RNA sequence: GCGGGCGUGGCGGAAUUGGCAGACGCGCCAGACUCAAAAUCUGGUUCCGCAAGGAGUGUCGGUUCGACCCCGACCGCCCGCACCA
């Protein structure tokens, strides 16, 4: 028997698929369409096991849907702009484009070795001129439609990368890439007005439009958007005071207008214009504001930070209590980025306000009485009261519930003309400006006379200039230092003007690539997408990627779809009908005696003990963690493919854990997958040409009923499990089937041929290469990947006899065999007649018999 | 702090959603083949017990003929957000 050799077989079939253009998408609109997409990779240079897991899942779905008769679109591309290419340019002197395209070539080669059923004709990289030119066109359309805004704003400035970060890119107050503490800086920035569409983005989370999304992702988006309803109102300065900035009032935002009568101070953010105004004229104010801005925004800093305030020489009038004045503070715990950057403090019913009030000896006036408390004796200690209750100490609000008091207070403030009901969101507009070279240039020109002018469509694309890699040695944006590129005439008045030197956030690039994939790859001249093509293919039927994109990428893409719909490019506002977020690939970590990380290949595990491979020094085994270069717990897919083949790697990465959970990579597991591939070959090889020898369209008399039932039950179960994204269970069913096939060695050759023909097609989505080799050996027609999915014969899914467990007082004591047609009475009689049952019933009286046909019998006796 | 999720053998995990707990795989044990090893094959493998039997799904309690599943309290772990007014 010839040993199966993946090193020969796998490239052979990859070549055949390519020659036959098997996975090229054809415009056959008579078939139902299915668009399966995995989040496209950043071309870092090598693929890792996380990629393998992601693309294997997509590939199973793509191949399965093809076999089920769908017209499948399964493309691949590259999220190719971004900072690492510039860093590489600094280190190696290679142009970012050179580095990026070399990486793409290498990764594409590695992906092809995995045997993915991808239509490579549709490949694109976001740094391709033809892609980013269309992105510029889209941006101009958005601009025309009022979805773009340019404004001064505070930005998160990464001092190491010398660039602006979106809020989403700031993690614990540090840049997501550099890890450097983020500074605040005021800059003119480009914004996409995502907040204008926030209500629909929010509504779609709950109205069924995203029913194919995991609950946790929808929830994360809802929290991220952070909608809250409240009151926006103005507090007038007491007396006739005019503040340092010339204002006569402070506008605050609150979600608790029911506690207005408990107000004892007003506080503003250190970044608030009023605070800034006082900082200019008052040294003490200035140093307080500076101190606040120094304080980190990390978890630890926030936990430790004491509530601190700076008393301004101002007081405001209480809106409802004549003659009552409240002090005004700059306070370190007020955020400029939320609401109006100013609040009123009600210490009795807000913990932060209470901490603040205790420190500065301000009034603590309870206005919500907890149920069961007495108005005369209730007092606030060290903890504010946040629960429900009846409003008191509050004049016209007395006796109302909190909700009713909120409405009443808002109505009153509105009558007084001091403010109105207001909805606030945590979500900010999307700042898309980046001070980087390796990104899509923002197509705008700054003219002293005409202001900011869009680049006319006829002048597109705004190309990135050819540069020498030496320009990346200086921090900051090289485009700023290139007068020959920067200086252009104004498109409106022809006066000397200069180009915008910011480029787009790379999340812009990845917000519409799925729509571009839907367009005929030859038709780049007609616009960002072909609407007819997009209408046919979109939405993406199955999108697969890491949960780390649950907020950023997925929210931006949803916004982009809406914007593209409004500008006539698309018909859908939700781009991804079904989303699946897969878990990470993890591996044990290893350190040597000096605490240095070790690669798995440097370690040998012997009967539970780990030691170094080359010198037997002891190795400390650390926790199982996400594979990362820094901890060296990485295994390269290339090694595994070389050792066991692509089928084995695909099989193992899907077999061990449910797809949404993390999977631990172990060499033993990979070896086990290899064993399976060999087992399949051993089962198939002796049955050479079995499919030619038998007419499988109808079973002959005397076909092995037991084996046939196993075959058809497996078909039904595997089909169901793949549909439900339970790849681990589908694989378990295939193992069981293989075990059954082994036991049925004496079955007739027709039934075996039927079983093998089904088996090969069931494994084809997981292990496509060996499936082809087996298909050919069995004498199947054409390619296995083009063979129709096997159909389960329903008649064979019904069991012949049913084995029912019999419990006595809830403990399993026996089992009885009954016919599927037996009714409850017959089953009860059979149970009570059973010898084992009677042995256990000896000396007991039967009180009750519960029969659940097809499931169980429970006899209650005492 | 707020929101969400999870807890099952030595390990990854299954259990048709209230009906035989531990499918399937890994590992381990025994046997076959072999001079031997590897590979492969066969059998076994939740725990206690020679057995009959008993215990058992983080802990404690409840509902039910019957609970991994539902309810209550607690313990532990993971994820998201976080001085958001």
Tab-separated table of C-alpha atoms in Angstrom, chain A residues 16-17 20-24 31 63 66-69 761 764 772 775 781-789:
chain	number	residue	atom	x	y	z
A	16	UNK	CA	-5.030	21.510	-11.451
A	17	UNK	CA	-7.424	23.941	-9.733
A	20	UNK	CA	-9.037	24.762	-14.655
A	21	UNK	CA	-9.751	28.248	-13.173
A	22	UNK	CA	-11.951	26.371	-10.764
A	23	UNK	CA	-12.475	29.188	-8.298
A	24	UNK	CA	-12.873	32.027	-10.736
A	31	UNK	CA	-27.807	30.447	-9.311
A	63	UNK	CA	-16.298	25.050	-0.716
A	66	UNK	CA	-20.136	25.717	-3.943
A	67	UNK	CA	-20.966	22.038	-3.515
A	68	UNK	CA	-24.477	23.021	-2.454
A	69	UNK	CA	-25.013	24.747	-5.790
A	761	UNK	CA	-17.188	14.799	-0.391
A	764	UNK	CA	-13.504	18.021	0.857
A	772	UNK	CA	-9.306	15.181	-4.792
A	775	UNK	CA	-12.041	11.137	-5.610
A	781	UNK	CA	-16.262	12.204	-12.318
A	782	UNK	CA	-14.436	15.528	-12.630
A	783	UNK	CA	-12.995	17.291	-9.620
A	784	UNK	CA	-14.141	16.583	-6.069
A	785	UNK	CA	-14.512	20.311	-5.437
A	786	UNK	CA	-17.049	20.451	-8.254
A	787	UNK	CA	-18.960	17.371	-7.115
A	788	UNK	CA	-22.395	18.033	-5.641
A	789	UNK	CA	-22.765	17.767	-1.871
